[in-house]
Coordinates of C-alpha atoms in Angstrom, one line a residue:
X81 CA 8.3 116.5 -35.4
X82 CA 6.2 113.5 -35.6
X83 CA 4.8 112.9 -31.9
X84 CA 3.9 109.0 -30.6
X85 CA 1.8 110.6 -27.7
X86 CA -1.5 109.0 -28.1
X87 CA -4.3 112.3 -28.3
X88 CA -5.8 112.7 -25.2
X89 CA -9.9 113.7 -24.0
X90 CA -8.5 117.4 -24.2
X91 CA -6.9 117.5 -27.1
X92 CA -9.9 115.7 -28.8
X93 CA -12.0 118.8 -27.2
X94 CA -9.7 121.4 -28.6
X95 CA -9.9 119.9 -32.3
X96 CA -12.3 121.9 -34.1
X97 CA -15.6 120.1 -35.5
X98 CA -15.1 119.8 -39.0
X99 CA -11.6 117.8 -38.4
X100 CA -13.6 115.5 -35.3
X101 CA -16.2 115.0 -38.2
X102 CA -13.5 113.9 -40.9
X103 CA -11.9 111.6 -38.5
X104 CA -14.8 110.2 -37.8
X105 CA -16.1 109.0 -41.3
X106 CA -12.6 107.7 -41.9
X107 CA -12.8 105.7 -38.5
X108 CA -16.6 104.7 -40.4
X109 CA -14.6 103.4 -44.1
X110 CA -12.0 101.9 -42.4
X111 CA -14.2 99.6 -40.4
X112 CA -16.4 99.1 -43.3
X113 CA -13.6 98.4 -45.6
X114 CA -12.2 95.9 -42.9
X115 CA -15.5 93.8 -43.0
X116 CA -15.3 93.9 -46.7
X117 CA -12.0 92.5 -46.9
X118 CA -12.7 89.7 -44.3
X119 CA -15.6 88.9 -46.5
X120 CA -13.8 88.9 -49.4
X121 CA -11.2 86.8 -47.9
X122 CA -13.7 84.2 -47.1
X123 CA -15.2 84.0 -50.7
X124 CA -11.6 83.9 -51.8
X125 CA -10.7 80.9 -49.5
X126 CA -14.1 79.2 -50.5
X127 CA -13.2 79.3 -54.3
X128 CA -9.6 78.3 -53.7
X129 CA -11.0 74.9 -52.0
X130 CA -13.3 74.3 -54.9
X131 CA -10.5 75.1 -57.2
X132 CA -8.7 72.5 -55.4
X133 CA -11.6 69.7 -55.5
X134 CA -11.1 66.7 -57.4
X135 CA -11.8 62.8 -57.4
X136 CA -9.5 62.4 -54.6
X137 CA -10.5 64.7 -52.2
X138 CA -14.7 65.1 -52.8
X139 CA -17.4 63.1 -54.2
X140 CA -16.9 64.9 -57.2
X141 CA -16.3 61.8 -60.0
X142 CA -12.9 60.6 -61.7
X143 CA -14.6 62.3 -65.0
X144 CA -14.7 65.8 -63.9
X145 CA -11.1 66.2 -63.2
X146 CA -9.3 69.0 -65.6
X147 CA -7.3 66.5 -68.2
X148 CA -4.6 69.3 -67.7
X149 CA -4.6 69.2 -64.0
X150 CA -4.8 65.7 -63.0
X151 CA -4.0 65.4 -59.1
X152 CA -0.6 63.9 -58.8
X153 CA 0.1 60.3 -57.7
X154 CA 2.7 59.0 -56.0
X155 CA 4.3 55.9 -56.7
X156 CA 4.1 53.7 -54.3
X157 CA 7.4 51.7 -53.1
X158 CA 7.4 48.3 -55.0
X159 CA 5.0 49.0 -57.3
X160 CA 5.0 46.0 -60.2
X161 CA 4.9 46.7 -63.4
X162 CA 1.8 46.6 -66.0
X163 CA 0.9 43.2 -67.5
X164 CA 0.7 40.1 -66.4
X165 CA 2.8 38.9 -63.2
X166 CA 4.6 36.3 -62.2
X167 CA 2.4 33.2 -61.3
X168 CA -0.5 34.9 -62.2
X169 CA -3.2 32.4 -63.4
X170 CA -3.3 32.2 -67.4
X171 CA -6.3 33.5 -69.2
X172 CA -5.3 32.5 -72.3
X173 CA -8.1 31.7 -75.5
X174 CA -10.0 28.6 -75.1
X175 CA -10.5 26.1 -77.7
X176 CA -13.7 26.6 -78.9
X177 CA -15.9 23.6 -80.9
X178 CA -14.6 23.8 -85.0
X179 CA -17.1 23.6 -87.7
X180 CA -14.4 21.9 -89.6
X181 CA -10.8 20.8 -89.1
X182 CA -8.1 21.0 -91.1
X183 CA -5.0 18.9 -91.0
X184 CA -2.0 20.9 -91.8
X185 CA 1.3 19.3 -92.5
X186 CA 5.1 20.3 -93.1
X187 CA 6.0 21.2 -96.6
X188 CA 9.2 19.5 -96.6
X189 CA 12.5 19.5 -94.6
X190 CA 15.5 21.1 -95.4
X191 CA 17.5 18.2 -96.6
X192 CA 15.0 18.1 -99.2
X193 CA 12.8 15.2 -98.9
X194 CA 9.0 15.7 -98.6
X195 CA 6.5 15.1 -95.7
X196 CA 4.7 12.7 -97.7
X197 CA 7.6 10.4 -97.1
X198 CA 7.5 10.2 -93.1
X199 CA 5.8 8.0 -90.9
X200 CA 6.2 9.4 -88.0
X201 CA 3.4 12.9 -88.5
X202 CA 2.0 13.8 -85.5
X203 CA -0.2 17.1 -84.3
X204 CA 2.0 19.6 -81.9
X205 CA -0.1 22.6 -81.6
X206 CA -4.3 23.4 -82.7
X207 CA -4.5 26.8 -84.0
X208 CA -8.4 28.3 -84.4
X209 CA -9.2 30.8 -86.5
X210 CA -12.4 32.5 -86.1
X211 CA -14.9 34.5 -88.5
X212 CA -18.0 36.0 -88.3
X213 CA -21.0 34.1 -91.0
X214 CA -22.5 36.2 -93.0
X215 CA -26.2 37.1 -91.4
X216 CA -29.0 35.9 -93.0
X217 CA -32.4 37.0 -91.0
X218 CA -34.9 33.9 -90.9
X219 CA -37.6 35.9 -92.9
X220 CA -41.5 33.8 -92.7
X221 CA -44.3 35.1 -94.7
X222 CA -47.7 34.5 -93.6
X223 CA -50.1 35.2 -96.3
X224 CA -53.1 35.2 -95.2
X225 CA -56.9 34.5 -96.9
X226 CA -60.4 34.7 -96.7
X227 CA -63.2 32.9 -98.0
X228 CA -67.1 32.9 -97.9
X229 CA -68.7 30.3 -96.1
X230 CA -71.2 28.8 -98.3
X231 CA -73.7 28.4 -95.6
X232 CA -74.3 31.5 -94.5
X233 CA -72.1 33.8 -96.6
X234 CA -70.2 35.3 -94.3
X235 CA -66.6 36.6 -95.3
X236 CA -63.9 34.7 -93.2
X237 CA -60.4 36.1 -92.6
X238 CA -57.7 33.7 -91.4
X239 CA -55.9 34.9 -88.4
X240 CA -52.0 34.9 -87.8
X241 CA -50.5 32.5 -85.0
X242 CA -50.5 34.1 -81.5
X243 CA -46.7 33.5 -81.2
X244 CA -46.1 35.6 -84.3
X245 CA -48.3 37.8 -84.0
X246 CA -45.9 40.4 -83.0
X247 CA -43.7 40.7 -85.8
X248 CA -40.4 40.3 -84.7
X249 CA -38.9 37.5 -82.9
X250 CA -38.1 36.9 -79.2
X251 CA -33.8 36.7 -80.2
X252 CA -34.7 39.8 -82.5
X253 CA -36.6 41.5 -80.0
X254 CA -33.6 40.7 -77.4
X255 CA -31.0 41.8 -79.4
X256 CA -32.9 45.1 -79.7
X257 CA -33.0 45.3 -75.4
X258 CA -29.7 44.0 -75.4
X259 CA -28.8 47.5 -77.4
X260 CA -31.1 49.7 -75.9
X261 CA -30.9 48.9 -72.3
X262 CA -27.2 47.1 -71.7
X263 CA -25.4 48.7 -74.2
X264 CA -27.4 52.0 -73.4
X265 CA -27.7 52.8 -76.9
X266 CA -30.0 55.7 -78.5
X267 CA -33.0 54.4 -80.7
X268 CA -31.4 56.0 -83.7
X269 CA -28.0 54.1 -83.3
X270 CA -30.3 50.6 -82.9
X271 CA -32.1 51.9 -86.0
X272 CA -28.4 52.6 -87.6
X273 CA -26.8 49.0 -86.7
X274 CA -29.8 47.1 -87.4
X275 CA -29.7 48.5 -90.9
X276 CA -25.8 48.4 -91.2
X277 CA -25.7 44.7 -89.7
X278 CA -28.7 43.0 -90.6
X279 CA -29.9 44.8 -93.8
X280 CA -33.5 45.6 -92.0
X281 CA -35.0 48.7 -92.1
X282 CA -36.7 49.2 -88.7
X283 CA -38.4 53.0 -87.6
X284 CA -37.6 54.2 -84.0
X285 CA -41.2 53.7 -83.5
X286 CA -41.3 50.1 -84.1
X287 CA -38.2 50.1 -81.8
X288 CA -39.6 51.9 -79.1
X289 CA -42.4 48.6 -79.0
X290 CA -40.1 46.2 -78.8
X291 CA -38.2 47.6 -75.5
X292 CA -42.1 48.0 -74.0
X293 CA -42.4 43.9 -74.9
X294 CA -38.7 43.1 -73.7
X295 CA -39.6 45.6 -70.5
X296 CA -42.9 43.6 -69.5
X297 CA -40.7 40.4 -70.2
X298 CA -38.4 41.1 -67.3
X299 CA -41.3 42.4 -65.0
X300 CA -41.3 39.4 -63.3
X301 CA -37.6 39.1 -63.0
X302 CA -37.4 42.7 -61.7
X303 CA -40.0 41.8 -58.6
X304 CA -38.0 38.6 -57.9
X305 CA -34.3 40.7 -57.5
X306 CA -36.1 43.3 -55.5
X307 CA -37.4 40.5 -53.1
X308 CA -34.1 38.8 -52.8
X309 CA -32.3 42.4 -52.1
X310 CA -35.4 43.2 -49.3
X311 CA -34.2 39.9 -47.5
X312 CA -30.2 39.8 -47.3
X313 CA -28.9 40.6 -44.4
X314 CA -26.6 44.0 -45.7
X315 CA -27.0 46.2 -48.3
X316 CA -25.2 48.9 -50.2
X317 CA -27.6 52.2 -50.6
X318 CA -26.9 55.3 -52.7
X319 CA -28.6 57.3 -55.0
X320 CA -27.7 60.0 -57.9
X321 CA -29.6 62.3 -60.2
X322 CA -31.8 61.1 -63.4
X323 CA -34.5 63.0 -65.2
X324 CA -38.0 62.7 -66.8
X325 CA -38.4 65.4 -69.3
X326 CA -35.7 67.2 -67.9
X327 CA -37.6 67.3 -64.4
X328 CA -34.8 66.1 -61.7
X329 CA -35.9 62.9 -60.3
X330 CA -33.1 60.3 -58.0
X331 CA -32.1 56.9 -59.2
X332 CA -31.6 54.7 -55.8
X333 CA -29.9 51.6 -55.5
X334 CA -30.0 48.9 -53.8
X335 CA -27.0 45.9 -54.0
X336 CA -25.3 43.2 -52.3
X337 CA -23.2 40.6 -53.3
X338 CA -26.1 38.8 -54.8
X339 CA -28.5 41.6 -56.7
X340 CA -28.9 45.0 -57.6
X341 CA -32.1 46.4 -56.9
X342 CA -32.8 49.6 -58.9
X343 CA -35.7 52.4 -58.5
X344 CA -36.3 56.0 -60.1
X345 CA -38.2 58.2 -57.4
X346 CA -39.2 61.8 -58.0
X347 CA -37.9 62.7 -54.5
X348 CA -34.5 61.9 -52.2
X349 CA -36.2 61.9 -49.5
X350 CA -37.5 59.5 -46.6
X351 CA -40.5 58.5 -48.1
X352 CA -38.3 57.4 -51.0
X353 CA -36.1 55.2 -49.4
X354 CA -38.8 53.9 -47.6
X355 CA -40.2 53.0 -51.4
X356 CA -36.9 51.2 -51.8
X357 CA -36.3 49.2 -49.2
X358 CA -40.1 48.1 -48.3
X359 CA -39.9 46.0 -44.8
X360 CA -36.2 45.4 -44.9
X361 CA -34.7 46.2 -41.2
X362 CA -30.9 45.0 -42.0
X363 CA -27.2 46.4 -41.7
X364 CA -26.8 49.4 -44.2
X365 CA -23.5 50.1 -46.1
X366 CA -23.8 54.0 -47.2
X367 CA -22.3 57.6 -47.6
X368 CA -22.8 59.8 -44.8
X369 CA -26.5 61.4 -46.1
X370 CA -28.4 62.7 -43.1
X371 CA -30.7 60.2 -44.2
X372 CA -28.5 57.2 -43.8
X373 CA -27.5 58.3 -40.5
X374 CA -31.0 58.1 -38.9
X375 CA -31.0 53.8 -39.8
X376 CA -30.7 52.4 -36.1
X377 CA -30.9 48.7 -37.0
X378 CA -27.0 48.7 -37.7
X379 CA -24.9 50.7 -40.1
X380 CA -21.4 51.1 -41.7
X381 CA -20.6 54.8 -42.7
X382 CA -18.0 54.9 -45.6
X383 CA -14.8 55.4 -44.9
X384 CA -13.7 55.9 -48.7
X385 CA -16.1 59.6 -48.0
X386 CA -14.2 60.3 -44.6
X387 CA -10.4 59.8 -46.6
X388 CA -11.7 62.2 -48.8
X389 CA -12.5 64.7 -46.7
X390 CA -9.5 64.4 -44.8
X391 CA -7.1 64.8 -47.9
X392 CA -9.2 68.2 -48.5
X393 CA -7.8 69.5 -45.4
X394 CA -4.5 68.1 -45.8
X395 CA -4.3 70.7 -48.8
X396 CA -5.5 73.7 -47.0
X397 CA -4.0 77.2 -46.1
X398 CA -4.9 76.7 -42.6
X399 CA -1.8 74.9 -40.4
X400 CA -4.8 73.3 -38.0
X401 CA -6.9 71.8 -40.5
X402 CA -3.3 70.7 -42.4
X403 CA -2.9 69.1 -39.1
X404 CA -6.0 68.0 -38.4
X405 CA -6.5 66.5 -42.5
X406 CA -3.0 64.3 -41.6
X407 CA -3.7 62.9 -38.3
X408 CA -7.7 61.8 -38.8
X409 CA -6.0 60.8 -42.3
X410 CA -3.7 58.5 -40.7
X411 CA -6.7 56.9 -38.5
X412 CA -9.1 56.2 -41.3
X413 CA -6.0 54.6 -43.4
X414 CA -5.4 52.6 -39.8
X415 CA -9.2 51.2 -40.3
X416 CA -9.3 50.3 -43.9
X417 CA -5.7 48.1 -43.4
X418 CA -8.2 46.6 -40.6
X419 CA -10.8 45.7 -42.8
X420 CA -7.6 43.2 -44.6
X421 CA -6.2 42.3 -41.0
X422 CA -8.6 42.1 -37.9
X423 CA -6.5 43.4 -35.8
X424 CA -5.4 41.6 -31.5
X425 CA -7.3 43.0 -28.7
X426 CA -4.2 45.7 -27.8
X427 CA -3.3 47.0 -31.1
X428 CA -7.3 47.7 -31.2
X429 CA -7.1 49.6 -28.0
X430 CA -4.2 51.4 -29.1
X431 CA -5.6 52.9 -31.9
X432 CA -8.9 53.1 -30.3
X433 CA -7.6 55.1 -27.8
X434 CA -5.7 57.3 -29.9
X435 CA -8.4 58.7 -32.3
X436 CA -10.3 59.5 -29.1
X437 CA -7.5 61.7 -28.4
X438 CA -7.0 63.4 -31.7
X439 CA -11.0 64.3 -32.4
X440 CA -11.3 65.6 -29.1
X441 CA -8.3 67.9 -30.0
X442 CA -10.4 69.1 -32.9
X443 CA -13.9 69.0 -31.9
X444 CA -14.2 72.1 -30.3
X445 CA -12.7 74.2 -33.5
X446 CA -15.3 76.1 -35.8
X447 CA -12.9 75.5 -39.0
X448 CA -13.6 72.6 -41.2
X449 CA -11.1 70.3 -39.0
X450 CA -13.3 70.7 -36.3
X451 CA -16.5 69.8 -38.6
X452 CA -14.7 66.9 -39.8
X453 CA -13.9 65.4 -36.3
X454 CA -17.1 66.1 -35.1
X455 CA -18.6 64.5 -38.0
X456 CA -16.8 61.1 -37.1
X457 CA -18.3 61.5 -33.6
X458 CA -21.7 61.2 -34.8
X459 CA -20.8 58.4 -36.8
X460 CA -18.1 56.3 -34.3
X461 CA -20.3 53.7 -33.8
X462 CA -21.2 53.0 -37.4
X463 CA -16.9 53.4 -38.6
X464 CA -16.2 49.8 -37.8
X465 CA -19.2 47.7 -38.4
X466 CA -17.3 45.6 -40.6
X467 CA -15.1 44.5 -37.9
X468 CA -18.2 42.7 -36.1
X469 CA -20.3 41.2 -38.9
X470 CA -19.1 39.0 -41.9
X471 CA -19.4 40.4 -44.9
X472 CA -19.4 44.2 -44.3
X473 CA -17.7 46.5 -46.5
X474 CA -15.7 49.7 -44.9
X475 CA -16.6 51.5 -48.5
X476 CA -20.1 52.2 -49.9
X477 CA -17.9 51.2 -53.2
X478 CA -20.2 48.6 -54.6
X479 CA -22.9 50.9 -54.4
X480 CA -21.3 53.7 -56.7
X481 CA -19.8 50.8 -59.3
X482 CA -23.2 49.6 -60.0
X483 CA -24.6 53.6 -60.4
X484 CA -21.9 54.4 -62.8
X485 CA -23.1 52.8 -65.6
X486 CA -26.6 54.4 -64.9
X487 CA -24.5 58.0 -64.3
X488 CA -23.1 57.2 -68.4
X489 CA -26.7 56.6 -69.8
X490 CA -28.2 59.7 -67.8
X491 CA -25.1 62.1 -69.8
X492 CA -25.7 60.3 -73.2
X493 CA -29.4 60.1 -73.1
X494 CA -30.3 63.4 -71.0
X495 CA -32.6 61.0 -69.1
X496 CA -36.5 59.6 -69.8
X497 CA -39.6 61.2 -71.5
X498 CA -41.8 59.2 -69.6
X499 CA -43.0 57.4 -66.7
X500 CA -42.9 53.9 -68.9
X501 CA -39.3 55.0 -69.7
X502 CA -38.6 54.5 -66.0
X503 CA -39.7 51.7 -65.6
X504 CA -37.4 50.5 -68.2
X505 CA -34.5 51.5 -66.6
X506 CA -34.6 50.5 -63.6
X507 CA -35.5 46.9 -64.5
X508 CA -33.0 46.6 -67.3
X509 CA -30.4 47.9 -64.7
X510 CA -31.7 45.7 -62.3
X511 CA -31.1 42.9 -64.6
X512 CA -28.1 44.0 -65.7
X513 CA -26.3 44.6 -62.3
X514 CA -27.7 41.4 -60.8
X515 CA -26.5 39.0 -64.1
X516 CA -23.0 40.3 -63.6
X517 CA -22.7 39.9 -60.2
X518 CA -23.8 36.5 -60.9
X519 CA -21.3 35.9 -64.3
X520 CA -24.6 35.4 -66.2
X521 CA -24.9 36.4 -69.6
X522 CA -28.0 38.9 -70.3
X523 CA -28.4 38.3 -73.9
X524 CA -30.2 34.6 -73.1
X525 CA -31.6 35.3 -70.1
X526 CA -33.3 38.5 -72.9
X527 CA -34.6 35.7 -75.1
X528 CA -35.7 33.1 -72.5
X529 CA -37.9 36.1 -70.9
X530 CA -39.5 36.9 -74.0
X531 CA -39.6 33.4 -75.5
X532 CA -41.6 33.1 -72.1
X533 CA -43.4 36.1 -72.7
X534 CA -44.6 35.5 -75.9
X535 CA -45.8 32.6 -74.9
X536 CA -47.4 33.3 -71.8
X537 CA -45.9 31.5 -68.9
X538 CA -43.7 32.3 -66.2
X539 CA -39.9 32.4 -66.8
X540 CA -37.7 30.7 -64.7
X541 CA -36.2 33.1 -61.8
X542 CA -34.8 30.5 -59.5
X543 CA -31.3 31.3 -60.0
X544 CA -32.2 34.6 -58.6

């Protein structure tokens, strides 16, 4: 029969060697097999959570998500239906100025006798239709000639006009940056329309000289928005990845309400940032980058990162950090309804008092609820900025609207060859960002910068 006494020092002494050897190297695999399996069990919960990243619960991006395994959303309770609502302001088509106008009126009416036979006609309703001309480029030859002076016989050669001397343009030359550098189109698809549309045969070449011209155009304008976003009192910062020749390099931004302030640095580091933001000493709106965390002259961390975070936790094995995901959760959703509805001195307390409580159940826990609380201890000071100064965000939002259109051209064009391709960027996005915060159209702010360039005078940037 099976005995359940445990073997004593004696009985371990009587065992003969080559048994006490045997047990011994199975004592051996079974611990080693033990650690494997812990490790294994740690790499297995590791790929799990990155199996269970999406746009909702990381700062991975909307466009990543499986189309097969979109996360689930819940319908909220009320929700109204798509389309226009009730009251909603009108938007309708606006009447635009007619080329011509054409009276319309009724054939006849049903008893039979004819419009032409009433004196009482009258217009009811204005329907426009609109069409687009057919182009027709305005084409000028300049044909130039020589002659020998008579004098001294010296052969001389007419010159052509400084403002035309470029070939193309400035509307020409804008509609090729509006296509490049708005539109974020490739040199060969400008080259492709420009045939298609306009009948003109243009080489990439040719195109490549017109964005340097419509890039030196907007110089000006791109030192102007930098100045007005180095003086505001709060800004949005974030940066993402762009590169030179397949080199990584960072694409920073810098917006407000007013501008957007664009740079391309080799580095994400401090000395980078300092690059960006020159002398400016204001509140900063960001992510929670070590970097960011550093600024002491006021600073809102985003929450939108935080809610994240916690929803990752919410969908964990783990019962504390399921716990832990749902209660800071619950706290950061608390602030944001804030940011709609100050709320009264007590309800402030209240809550204040509260998430005290629930970090400091978490804080001292090595899983990633405890990371996660002590992560909003660092920042507590920097969660409700917008609560004390007008005009402060809870979300770094703006910041990562205004880099998604430079996140697009980065995965269509693979980045920049050069350093003067840089430079283009960042000022057309500058330009770009800033004219729609503003409601400005680009395209003739394109052509008053190089009507202005080609003729060598300033352009206009007071509006900035």
């Amino acid at each position: 029969m099976k005995s359940d006494r445990p073997i004593s020092d004696a009985d371990w002494q009587a065992t003969a060697e080559p048994v006490r050897q045997y047990i011994v190297s199975l004592e051996d695999e079974l611990r080693a097999i033990k650690t494997q399996n812990d490790k294994l069990e740690k790499n297995n919960e590791k790929l799990e959570k990155q199996k269970r990243q999406n746009s909702t619960n990381s700062s991975k991006p909307p466009s990543s998500d499986p189309p097969y395994n979109k996360p689930k959303r819940e319908k909220p309770k009320g929700e109204r239906k798509p389309g226009g609502q009730k009251g909603h302001p009108g938007h309708g088509q606006m009447l635009l100025t007619p080329n011509n106008t054409q009276n319309v009126m009724p054939k006849c009416c049903g008893c039979g006798l004819h419009s032409s036979d009433w004196d009482n006609l009258r217009p009811f309703h204005t329907h426009q239709h609109i069409e687009l001309p057919e182009i027709e480029m305005d084409i000028t030859h300049f044909v130039l000639h020589q002659g020998q002076c008579p004098r001294c016989g010296k052969i001389v050669k007419a010159q052509v006009p400084e403002a035309f001397s470029t070939g193309y343009g400035p509307r020409f030359c804008a509609f090729i940056a509006e296509l490049s550098g708005i539109k974020a189109m490739s040199r060969r698809n400008v080259q492709q329309l420009v045939h298609s549309v306009f009948d003109i045969k243009i080489a990439t070449g040719t195109i490549q000289k017109v964005i340097d011209r419509a890039s030196e155009a907007i110089a000006s304008t791109y030192e102007r928005i930098g100045q007005v976003a180095r003086s505001s009192e709060c800004n949005f910062i974030d940066e993402t990845s762009w590169f030179e020749k397949h080199n990584l390099q960072w694409l920073w931004v810098m917006v407000n309400t007013m501008v957007a302030f664009f740079r391309i640095d080799p580095k994400r580091s401090k000395q980078a940032f300092l690059e960006l933001i020159a002398d400016w000493k204001g509140i900063l709106i960001s992510d929670g980058y070590g970097l960011y965390c550093k600024w002491v002259h006021g600073r809102q961390t985003c929450l939108a990162h935080l809610i994240r975070k916690a929803k990752a936790l919410i969908e964990s094995r783990k019962l504390n950090e399921r716990r832990g995901g749902k209660l800071i959760l619950a706290h950061l959703n608390t602030l944001i309804e804030f940011s709609k509805n100050k709320p009264p001195p007590l309800k402030w307390e209240r809550f204040y008092n509260s998430l005290l409580l629930i970090l400091s159940l978490f804080e001292d826990d090595t899983d990633d609820a405890g990371r996660l609380a002590r992560q909003i201890i660092r920042e507590i000071d920097a969660l409700w900025t917008f609560l004390e100064h007008d005009g402060v965000e809870p979300t770094n939002n703006r910041a990562e609207r205004s880099l998604r259109f430079g996140v697009l051209w980065r995965k269509c064009s693979l980045g920049t060859q050069s350093d003067k391709g840089n430079r283009w960027v960042e000022r057309i996005l500058s330009v770009k960002e800033t004219c729609r915060l503003r409601d400005k159209a680009t395209f003739p702010f394109l052509v008053e910068c190089l009507e202005c360039y080609f003729a060598g005078i300033s352009v206009d940037v007071s509006w900035i």
